[in-house]
XYZ file of C-alpha atoms in Angstrom:
679
model
C 0.000 0.000 0.000
C 1.326 3.429 -0.897
C 2.180 5.998 1.768
C -0.374 8.270 0.123
C -3.266 5.839 0.670
C -2.157 5.263 4.270
C -2.118 8.985 4.818
C -5.604 9.329 3.318
C -6.910 6.507 5.501
C -5.438 8.127 8.628
C -6.946 11.482 7.687
C -10.396 9.997 7.003
C -10.244 7.997 10.247
C -9.569 11.163 12.224
C -12.423 12.986 10.464
C -14.906 10.170 11.149
C -13.857 9.817 14.796
C -14.313 13.543 15.435
C -17.685 13.622 13.683
C -19.051 10.542 15.475
C -17.879 11.837 18.857
C -19.682 15.106 18.121
C -22.896 13.223 17.237
C -22.534 11.062 20.384
C -22.286 14.170 22.542
C -25.329 15.741 20.884
C -27.419 12.601 21.382
C -26.219 11.154 24.702
C -25.319 14.308 26.624
C -27.545 17.057 25.226
C -30.438 14.803 24.010
C -30.484 16.763 20.751
C -29.483 14.426 17.896
C -27.935 16.195 14.915
C -28.253 13.402 12.319
C -30.644 10.544 11.569
C -29.943 7.032 12.818
C -29.304 5.950 9.243
C -26.666 8.643 8.670
C -24.994 7.852 11.997
C -24.954 4.131 11.149
C -23.452 4.874 7.737
C -20.601 6.878 9.275
C -20.061 4.261 11.949
C -19.902 1.412 9.412
C -17.386 3.397 7.362
C -15.197 3.767 10.450
C -15.482 0.035 11.233
C -14.476 -0.934 7.694
C -11.588 1.530 7.771
C -10.277 0.028 11.016
C -10.643 -3.490 9.628
C -8.484 -2.499 6.654
C -6.034 -0.547 8.844
C -5.919 -2.105 12.350
C -3.103 0.240 13.322
C -5.599 3.122 13.291
C -7.662 1.698 16.164
C -7.216 3.892 19.238
C -8.718 3.583 22.744
C -10.863 6.681 22.123
C -12.276 5.454 18.810
C -16.120 5.381 18.750
C -15.885 1.715 17.722
C -14.486 0.802 21.141
C -17.771 1.681 22.853
C -19.144 -1.812 22.211
C -16.687 -3.483 24.572
C -13.676 -5.648 23.895
C -12.157 -8.881 25.149
C -13.418 -10.128 28.539
C -11.159 -9.336 31.500
C -9.666 -11.973 33.779
C -9.844 -9.725 36.844
C -10.075 -6.119 38.037
C -6.729 -4.597 39.011
C -6.470 -2.245 42.012
C -5.711 1.398 41.250
C -4.891 4.203 43.684
C -6.682 7.542 43.402
C -4.420 10.584 43.148
C -6.556 12.270 45.813
C -8.852 10.338 48.182
C -12.569 9.967 47.464
C -14.066 10.805 50.841
C -17.589 9.935 51.881
C -20.165 12.518 52.982
C -21.878 12.869 56.326
C -25.616 12.550 55.792
C -28.862 13.335 57.517
C -32.608 12.882 57.074
C -33.385 15.930 59.216
C -33.756 19.512 57.979
C -32.985 20.628 61.541
C -29.601 18.927 61.213
C -29.061 20.785 57.921
C -29.456 24.018 59.896
C -27.033 22.701 62.535
C -24.536 21.835 59.794
C -24.657 25.338 58.302
C -24.199 26.845 61.771
C -21.235 24.565 62.430
C -19.505 25.599 59.180
C -20.163 29.252 60.035
C -18.346 28.727 63.345
C -15.348 27.344 61.440
C -15.454 30.423 59.212
C -16.535 33.289 61.520
C -17.418 36.637 59.967
C -17.355 35.138 56.445
C -20.322 35.197 54.102
C -21.153 31.627 53.127
C -22.281 30.717 49.624
C -23.800 27.288 48.956
C -24.499 25.026 45.980
C -27.204 22.347 46.248
C -27.415 19.588 43.630
C -29.298 16.280 43.250
C -27.747 13.246 44.907
C -27.771 10.619 42.168
C -28.469 7.098 43.420
C -25.599 5.543 41.500
C -22.052 4.231 41.803
C -19.242 6.683 42.569
C -16.365 6.567 40.103
C -13.094 8.382 39.459
C -12.063 9.236 35.885
C -8.477 10.137 35.033
C -7.672 12.226 31.964
C -4.246 13.031 30.527
C -4.047 15.909 28.052
C -7.786 15.603 27.531
C -7.880 11.840 26.867
C -9.600 9.316 29.119
C -6.915 6.892 30.338
C -8.241 5.300 33.537
C -11.513 4.783 35.382
C -11.969 3.242 38.813
C -14.585 2.529 41.458
C -14.465 4.441 44.732
C -13.361 1.326 46.625
C -12.177 2.223 50.131
C -11.730 5.860 49.140
C -8.013 5.459 48.498
C -7.887 2.428 46.198
C -10.555 1.192 43.785
C -10.973 -1.343 40.976
C -9.797 -0.513 37.464
C -13.001 -0.658 35.378
C -11.696 1.395 32.440
C -12.809 -1.130 29.794
C -16.369 -1.136 31.147
C -16.558 2.638 31.453
C -15.479 3.102 27.834
C -18.748 1.467 26.726
C -20.863 4.209 28.373
C -22.002 6.483 25.590
C -22.184 9.811 27.403
C -18.732 9.416 28.976
C -16.337 11.569 26.916
C -13.212 9.659 25.888
C -11.666 12.834 24.455
C -12.480 16.244 25.879
C -13.303 19.434 24.055
C -10.572 22.025 24.606
C -11.619 25.161 26.459
C -10.151 28.582 25.671
C -7.462 28.002 28.309
C -6.580 24.531 27.068
C -6.861 21.260 28.984
C -4.907 20.227 32.092
C -2.085 17.752 31.593
C -3.624 15.565 34.298
C -6.954 15.629 36.092
C -9.359 13.434 38.035
C -13.087 13.846 37.459
C -15.534 12.575 40.070
C -18.989 11.343 39.132
C -21.678 8.684 39.386
C -22.659 5.889 37.029
C -26.379 5.236 37.090
C -28.966 3.170 35.269
C -31.767 5.190 33.706
C -35.296 4.694 35.033
C -36.650 3.726 31.608
C -33.677 1.481 30.891
C -34.037 -0.305 34.233
C -37.713 -1.006 33.577
C -36.975 -2.296 30.089
C -34.096 -4.444 31.369
C -36.289 -6.044 34.036
C -39.100 -6.638 31.547
C -36.651 -8.430 29.246
C -35.270 -10.529 32.121
C -38.771 -11.640 33.152
C -39.561 -12.497 29.521
C -36.462 -14.735 29.491
C -37.525 -16.439 32.696
C -34.863 -14.675 34.762
C -35.243 -12.999 38.131
C -35.790 -9.204 37.888
C -33.216 -6.903 39.447
C -34.240 -5.369 42.775
C -33.306 -1.760 42.000
C -31.466 0.410 39.501
C -28.467 1.126 41.747
C -27.692 -2.550 42.356
C -28.143 -3.199 38.648
C -25.631 -0.467 37.801
C -23.162 -1.818 40.375
C -23.510 -5.366 39.044
C -23.062 -4.147 35.486
C -19.812 -2.321 36.286
C -18.422 -5.483 37.929
C -18.914 -7.573 34.802
C -15.666 -9.008 33.452
C -17.033 -8.869 29.894
C -17.349 -5.274 28.611
C -19.650 -6.521 25.842
C -22.306 -7.246 28.466
C -21.803 -3.777 29.984
C -22.246 -2.135 26.577
C -25.811 -3.495 26.427
C -26.809 -2.089 29.825
C -28.578 1.323 29.965
C -25.801 3.039 31.941
C -24.977 6.732 31.956
C -22.572 9.162 33.637
C -23.119 12.358 35.589
C -20.186 14.325 37.031
C -20.154 16.562 40.100
C -16.563 17.626 40.760
C -12.804 17.240 40.480
C -10.062 15.413 42.315
C -6.476 16.263 41.516
C -5.923 18.768 38.712
C -2.626 19.939 37.231
C -2.667 23.066 35.092
C -6.052 24.605 35.920
C -7.341 26.727 38.791
C -10.872 27.531 39.923
C -12.340 29.825 42.551
C -15.736 28.182 43.042
C -17.725 25.016 42.562
C -20.116 26.599 40.064
C -17.063 27.523 37.965
C -15.943 23.873 38.098
C -19.363 22.639 36.948
C -19.483 25.154 34.092
C -15.961 24.222 32.989
C -16.744 20.475 33.087
C -19.827 21.093 30.961
C -17.702 23.039 28.448
C -15.332 20.055 28.291
C -18.216 17.794 27.264
C -19.253 16.202 30.570
C -22.918 15.690 31.546
C -23.575 17.556 34.788
C -26.392 17.736 37.349
C -29.931 18.128 36.031
C -30.341 21.321 38.037
C -28.403 23.138 40.774
C -29.417 25.792 43.279
C -27.220 28.734 44.343
C -28.140 29.555 47.952
C -26.892 32.303 50.252
C -28.774 31.283 53.414
C -29.922 28.215 55.303
C -33.559 29.116 54.602
C -32.786 29.147 50.882
C -31.143 25.715 51.242
C -34.215 24.239 52.950
C -36.450 25.737 50.269
C -34.222 24.227 47.547
C -34.327 20.816 49.270
C -38.119 20.888 49.193
C -38.213 22.055 45.569
C -35.851 19.277 44.506
C -38.073 16.728 46.248
C -40.969 17.825 44.032
C -39.162 17.733 40.681
C -36.676 14.874 41.170
C -39.225 12.242 40.138
C -39.153 13.671 36.615
C -35.406 13.107 36.231
C -34.187 10.256 34.025
C -32.289 8.811 36.996
C -33.129 7.865 40.578
C -32.238 10.406 43.283
C -32.188 9.683 46.993
C -31.307 13.122 48.292
C -29.523 16.440 47.876
C -25.842 17.315 48.270
C -25.001 20.627 49.938
C -21.532 22.092 49.299
C -19.727 25.323 50.013
C -19.315 27.124 46.712
C -15.984 28.818 47.474
C -13.020 26.456 47.103
C -10.886 28.684 49.322
C -13.486 28.455 52.081
C -13.487 24.687 51.674
C -9.754 24.605 52.320
C -10.176 26.696 55.467
C -13.080 24.581 56.745
C -11.014 21.415 56.291
C -11.820 17.738 56.759
C -12.491 15.135 59.397
C -10.844 11.717 59.080
C -13.646 10.468 56.810
C -15.507 13.419 55.318
C -15.229 17.082 54.342
C -16.536 19.576 56.913
C -17.881 21.769 54.100
C -20.380 19.305 52.557
C -23.341 17.193 53.647
C -25.850 14.861 52.008
C -29.514 15.319 52.867
C -31.467 12.110 52.184
C -35.169 11.917 51.477
C -37.003 9.271 53.449
C -38.363 6.550 51.159
C -42.109 6.041 51.345
C -42.342 2.963 53.515
C -44.922 1.066 55.506
C -44.912 -1.575 58.219
C -47.013 -4.700 57.967
C -47.148 -8.291 59.146
C -45.556 -11.137 57.197
C -48.278 -13.790 57.218
C -46.487 -16.343 55.092
C -44.001 -17.078 52.347
C -45.013 -18.926 49.200
C -42.748 -20.315 46.519
C -43.618 -19.573 42.908
C -42.249 -21.877 40.207
C -41.780 -20.224 36.835
C -41.715 -21.672 33.340
C -37.898 -22.037 33.500
C -38.141 -23.849 36.844
C -36.923 -20.894 38.931
C -38.184 -20.956 42.536
C -39.001 -17.442 43.789
C -40.043 -16.757 47.406
C -42.945 -14.308 47.711
C -43.955 -12.522 50.912
C -47.668 -12.804 51.760
C -48.499 -9.654 53.723
C -51.287 -8.095 55.717
C -52.632 -5.640 53.104
C -51.189 -2.155 53.540
C -51.600 1.050 51.511
C -48.323 2.370 50.097
C -47.435 4.888 47.373
C -50.894 4.921 45.844
C -51.820 1.232 45.954
C -52.648 -1.579 48.370
C -49.808 -4.056 48.745
C -50.447 -7.627 49.865
C -47.514 -9.425 48.205
C -43.854 -8.564 47.678
C -40.982 -10.453 46.110
C -38.184 -11.774 48.303
C -36.033 -12.474 45.231
C -34.140 -15.601 46.362
C -32.955 -17.667 49.296
C -29.841 -15.535 49.829
C -32.000 -12.429 50.278
C -34.119 -14.214 52.873
C -31.053 -15.279 54.848
C -29.282 -11.922 54.584
C -32.293 -10.018 55.955
C -33.150 -12.773 58.475
C -36.817 -12.606 57.524
C -39.013 -14.916 59.607
C -42.646 -15.959 59.449
C -44.711 -13.709 61.708
C -42.239 -10.811 61.571
C -43.303 -7.202 61.300
C -41.522 -6.014 58.182
C -40.877 -2.700 56.469
C -41.798 -2.549 52.810
C -41.266 0.061 50.133
C -41.622 0.281 46.395
C -38.117 -0.225 45.062
C -37.677 2.259 42.267
C -41.233 3.247 43.228
C -42.542 0.345 41.148
C -41.687 -3.063 42.610
C -42.939 -3.809 46.139
C -39.952 -4.982 48.194
C -39.358 -6.083 51.772
C -36.679 -3.720 53.086
C -36.106 -5.462 56.382
C -37.445 -6.674 59.691
C -38.628 -4.371 62.511
C -36.546 -6.118 65.164
C -38.022 -4.086 68.015
C -41.371 -5.770 67.305
C -39.987 -9.306 67.223
C -41.552 -11.320 70.062
C -39.640 -14.579 69.859
C -42.445 -16.643 68.372
C -41.361 -15.885 64.786
C -40.241 -18.912 62.779
C -37.293 -18.985 60.348
C -38.453 -19.977 56.879
C -37.102 -23.261 55.574
C -36.472 -23.125 51.851
C -37.877 -26.306 50.273
C -35.563 -29.203 49.440
C -37.854 -30.361 46.631
C -40.039 -28.546 44.129
C -43.268 -27.513 45.918
C -45.252 -28.120 42.719
C -44.112 -31.561 41.623
C -41.832 -32.833 44.394
C -38.981 -33.063 41.910
C -35.289 -32.434 42.493
C -34.134 -28.808 42.654
C -30.650 -27.442 42.028
C -29.000 -24.169 42.981
C -27.599 -22.406 39.918
C -25.991 -19.035 39.232
C -28.186 -16.306 37.793
C -28.513 -15.508 34.105
C -26.471 -13.190 31.900
C -23.364 -13.394 34.028
C -25.003 -12.270 37.291
C -23.812 -13.616 40.609
C -27.263 -14.156 42.176
C -28.077 -17.796 42.827
C -31.443 -19.331 41.950
C -32.942 -22.688 42.826
C -34.496 -24.414 39.803
C -36.739 -27.429 39.490
C -35.016 -29.992 37.261
C -38.224 -31.823 36.283
C -39.233 -30.685 32.769
C -42.679 -32.256 33.355
C -43.326 -30.086 36.423
C -46.946 -28.847 36.113
C -45.959 -25.287 37.081
C -43.309 -25.159 34.385
C -45.672 -26.684 31.855
C -48.427 -24.166 32.692
C -45.890 -21.383 32.291
C -44.621 -22.724 28.959
C -48.149 -23.138 27.555
C -49.159 -19.646 28.652
C -45.945 -18.164 27.263
C -46.363 -19.956 23.913
C -49.921 -18.652 23.513
C -49.104 -15.112 24.668
C -49.783 -12.171 22.406
C -46.086 -11.342 22.177
C -45.191 -14.914 21.218
C -47.442 -17.132 19.033
C -50.480 -14.886 19.659
C -53.052 -17.643 20.149
C -56.277 -15.966 21.235
C -58.010 -17.681 24.129
C -54.867 -19.480 25.295
C -54.373 -17.508 28.488
C -53.346 -18.521 31.988
C -56.740 -19.954 32.927
C -56.918 -22.279 29.929
C -53.276 -23.314 30.412
C -54.084 -24.399 33.980
C -57.119 -26.383 32.853
C -55.331 -28.101 29.958
C -52.506 -29.180 32.268
C -54.847 -30.246 35.086
C -56.898 -32.361 32.635
C -53.625 -33.844 31.318
C -54.616 -32.856 27.773
C -51.191 -31.360 26.987
C -47.659 -32.283 28.041
C -45.838 -29.777 25.858
C -46.701 -27.024 23.364
C -46.788 -29.468 20.429
C -49.760 -31.225 22.060
C -51.810 -28.068 21.513
C -51.935 -28.857 17.797
C -53.451 -32.297 18.417
C -56.353 -31.042 20.527
C -59.849 -31.899 19.286
C -63.211 -30.282 19.789
C -64.349 -33.176 22.002
C -61.296 -32.774 24.273
C -61.778 -29.028 24.636
C -65.453 -29.437 25.515
C -64.409 -31.426 28.622
C -62.745 -28.268 29.986
C -64.745 -26.158 32.463
C -66.590 -23.190 30.960
C -65.452 -24.099 27.430
C -68.368 -23.960 25.019
C -68.620 -24.941 21.356
C -67.939 -21.411 20.086
C -64.967 -20.659 22.327
C -63.487 -24.098 21.574
C -63.787 -23.498 17.824
C -62.241 -20.033 18.175
C -59.280 -21.534 20.023
C -58.819 -24.237 17.360
C -58.929 -21.545 14.664
C -56.320 -19.508 16.549
C -54.067 -22.564 16.780
C -54.354 -23.082 13.040
C -53.538 -19.431 12.364
C -50.455 -19.637 14.593
C -48.845 -22.167 12.239
C -47.952 -19.368 9.833
C -46.495 -16.978 12.421
C -43.093 -15.357 11.856
C -40.078 -17.460 12.852
C -39.019 -15.074 15.625
C -42.340 -15.661 17.380
C -41.764 -19.412 17.352
C -38.212 -18.960 18.698
C -39.450 -16.697 21.486
C -42.396 -18.988 22.194
C -40.098 -21.963 22.799
C -39.084 -20.301 26.059
C -35.341 -20.831 25.733
C -33.585 -19.464 28.823
C -32.274 -15.893 28.229
C -33.969 -15.619 24.797
C -36.409 -12.704 24.797
C -38.311 -11.254 21.861
C -35.403 -9.001 20.870
C -32.913 -11.871 20.734
C -35.441 -14.009 18.840
C -35.760 -11.283 16.206
C -31.968 -11.024 15.919
C -31.743 -14.784 15.337
C -34.481 -14.658 12.697
C -32.629 -11.877 10.891
C -29.309 -13.728 11.015
C -30.506 -17.247 10.060
C -32.756 -18.443 7.258
C -34.523 -21.137 9.273
C -34.939 -22.739 12.686
C -32.850 -25.658 11.443
C -29.919 -23.337 10.736
C -30.156 -21.903 14.247
C -30.278 -25.408 15.718
C -27.139 -26.377 13.785
C -25.147 -23.242 14.722
C -22.237 -23.439 17.161
C -21.690 -21.173 20.161
C -18.996 -19.323 18.220
C -21.289 -18.778 15.233
C -24.169 -17.593 17.407
C -22.031 -15.000 19.224
C -21.395 -13.313 15.883
C -25.090 -12.387 15.847
C -26.203 -8.960 17.059
C -27.364 -8.909 20.723
C -26.035 -12.405 21.446
C -23.188 -13.018 23.878
C -21.644 -16.180 25.283
C -24.342 -16.832 27.911
C -27.225 -16.628 25.432
C -25.329 -18.592 22.759
C -24.560 -21.410 25.191
C -28.174 -21.486 26.369
C -29.450 -21.751 22.764
C -26.970 -24.541 21.937
C -27.854 -26.475 25.087
C -31.574 -26.173 24.354
C -31.305 -27.458 20.781
C -28.856 -30.153 21.880
C -31.379 -31.655 24.308
C -32.985 -34.807 22.780
C -36.303 -33.942 24.405
C -36.341 -30.553 22.697
C -35.237 -32.093 19.396
C -38.275 -34.380 19.541
C -40.490 -31.363 20.304
C -39.152 -29.543 17.230
C -39.919 -32.538 15.008
C -43.485 -32.701 16.308
C -43.960 -28.961 15.665
C -42.604 -29.502 12.151
C -45.088 -32.337 11.617
C -47.884 -30.062 12.851
C -47.080 -27.683 10.006
C -45.568 -24.684 11.824
C -43.453 -22.199 9.887
C -39.713 -22.755 10.359
C -38.464 -20.254 7.768
C -37.487 -16.626 8.268
C -38.858 -13.930 6.005
C -36.742 -11.233 7.671
C -33.537 -13.088 6.758
C -34.314 -12.799 3.047
C -35.145 -9.110 3.396
C -31.985 -8.503 5.386
C -29.937 -9.928 2.571
C -31.582 -7.737 -0.069
C -31.909 -4.517 2.003
C -35.467 -3.243 1.533
C -36.406 0.395 0.972
C -37.313 0.948 4.660
C -34.445 -1.098 6.100
C -33.297 0.423 9.390
C -36.051 3.049 9.561
C -38.046 3.474 12.788
C -41.871 3.499 12.836
C -44.369 4.270 15.592
C -47.947 2.951 15.306
C -50.808 4.845 16.928
C -54.588 4.756 16.757
C -56.810 2.202 14.999
C -56.041 1.394 11.362
C -58.950 0.655 8.960
C -57.930 -2.891 8.010
C -54.680 -3.930 9.673
C -54.367 -4.863 13.310
C -51.438 -3.128 14.974
C -49.560 -6.437 15.277
C -50.067 -7.114 11.560
C -48.759 -3.672 10.616
C -45.742 -4.139 12.902
C -45.027 -7.543 11.372
C -45.111 -6.092 7.843
C -42.728 -3.299 8.835
C -40.278 -5.669 10.523
C -40.490 -8.124 7.618
C -39.367 -5.280 5.332
C -36.384 -4.511 7.560
C -37.880 -1.652 9.569
C -38.110 -1.218 13.340
C -41.210 -0.542 15.437
C -40.933 1.640 18.518
C -43.470 2.469 21.203
C -42.664 6.173 21.582
C -42.108 9.136 19.291
C -38.770 10.959 19.297
C -36.527 12.821 16.906
C -35.120 9.416 15.941
C -38.523 8.319 14.599
C -38.745 8.230 10.793
C -42.506 7.678 10.378
C -45.615 7.710 12.552
C -48.434 5.547 11.174
C -51.664 7.055 12.460
C -55.170 5.649 12.479
C -58.373 6.840 14.139
C -58.034 8.341 17.639
C -54.274 8.658 17.195
C -53.934 10.932 20.224
C -50.744 12.291 21.788
C -48.277 10.354 19.632
C -49.583 12.026 16.491
C -49.405 15.415 18.196
C -45.820 14.704 19.253
C -44.921 13.714 15.683
C -46.343 16.954 14.329
C -44.483 18.922 16.984
C -41.165 17.266 16.062
C -41.771 17.378 12.322
C -41.812 13.583 11.959
C -43.408 12.271 8.741
C -46.884 10.750 9.215
C -48.617 8.055 7.185
C -52.057 6.533 7.059
C -52.559 2.819 6.389
C -52.620 3.294 2.617
C -49.423 5.359 2.758
C -47.710 2.644 4.811
C -48.673 -0.094 2.366
C -47.472 2.011 -0.562
C -44.150 2.604 1.187
C -43.783 -1.117 1.902
C -44.357 -1.910 -1.747
C -41.296 0.222 -2.536
């Protein structure tokens, strides 16, 4: 290769890297995308191809490195250049007033100036930059030494890997302090996907973020909805500041995402007012907050106020009390899911909390029960973790009488009496789960039948939870393939099943034979395989047989599929029992071929474009319209944003249509959609 072509490649690589970093900042930090998804993808693919042809051009700050690299063998300890001290905290506004008075005594006759900012419920991290380039990231650890998680942090999209130069240039060396958090929406979506795969949902967003950062495989981290927010500096060489608000403004100019809102307060009354205002608006933030951080604004005053052995004297965290309630634990039941997972559930005296009456709460797993020492008959404190999931926070020990009984986790499956085994959690998580090993367990079978018939899977109308229970109890089905052998006479033996409803169910079963391949894959209930993964498999393989024949290595080359999922898929298709099930489904006439694979190979006119469906269309059901869009290579989203290419609107379209018009997103009716699909 000529030196000229190498020079051109290097120049183009630099141009693409700068442009993609600029688009990343606009989208992930400022939430104002500057290009369409298609244009961004085109630039990104060009950069990938350039780096494939010229591996020497790959740099740690390249946008391509955001997806995560080779799994790590361990986390190495790293020492912070300046300690990361903890903050004293309080739940009392009276103690906030005491704190301000105490600082005033340290600084007599000085006017105090305060900054109040949201306390993000995340994981504290330390970022080291040299000449504006991100070189090292670490957890807080013990305040002096943390774990090197640089590879994981590089996958976080709003973390700048190269800083924008201010008018005064960038310091040769600096530490930036911040928090890594999981977005509210991302946490909900992640839990929904885990439940769909038969996995245990995460308890809260903070623990999920912490677990994500401790993954040894950065590729897993890259798929988690993590984000950064910064709040200050550690050691800095080559830059000086007079106040904290100057620091925040400078960090923002460098490209860092800062606090959602800050308050500049000159009195303790103003601080209390700001605390109350933050409590009102914090629920609208994209991240969880558990309090407010109060800091002296003047850095010189901070130096004069000094430090205790563990915390600065010039700062304090005010924490909001979570909405909690006390109630009696009447019992603990064990639920067995379709994957065999045994989940303990607290049965409670009904109590009103955060807008609803709570009578049940998850206890997650045996380890959680033991750690919290939860006993039958205890008075327990509950709250809505993330304000959504009812959770048992702990036991009110002062109300323990001595008659409470420790719960004995079952040694056998409570549904079928079969053997159970303790296994590690899914997707690389450390949590342990007991699973029933009997594939004929009635609870698992009920779950598999209900999942197969669900609207998001094979969409068999009438095949809900109630019918699944009855079919299993009457021993009419032993797996999903048995559904296709059911007769009218058999169905009429089921309680409350009349001639018409039986015929409707048989018709729905017949219609399900022609469903898209991804629905069949998802309906099989393979551990860790949700709807998104099923769609990725259907796009990457022409048939179910090709998926069944693929190796772990081949499967991991597919989008959204890592080692854990690939191994689970291979194990499922390698099981003789499942192989026999597949043959019976084939004999029943179900569709095993992918239509999206053929479209993917030929790149349709709407390939990669994002659609939102709203309102009632004249002829197509929403699921039918979505299937047509996805079959043509498009994507269907549930919400309208600047990234949306088209909104397909029917009658009573409502707020989504209004949002599309506000953002200038193109709108289509049903006829316009069909015309677009025809090319």
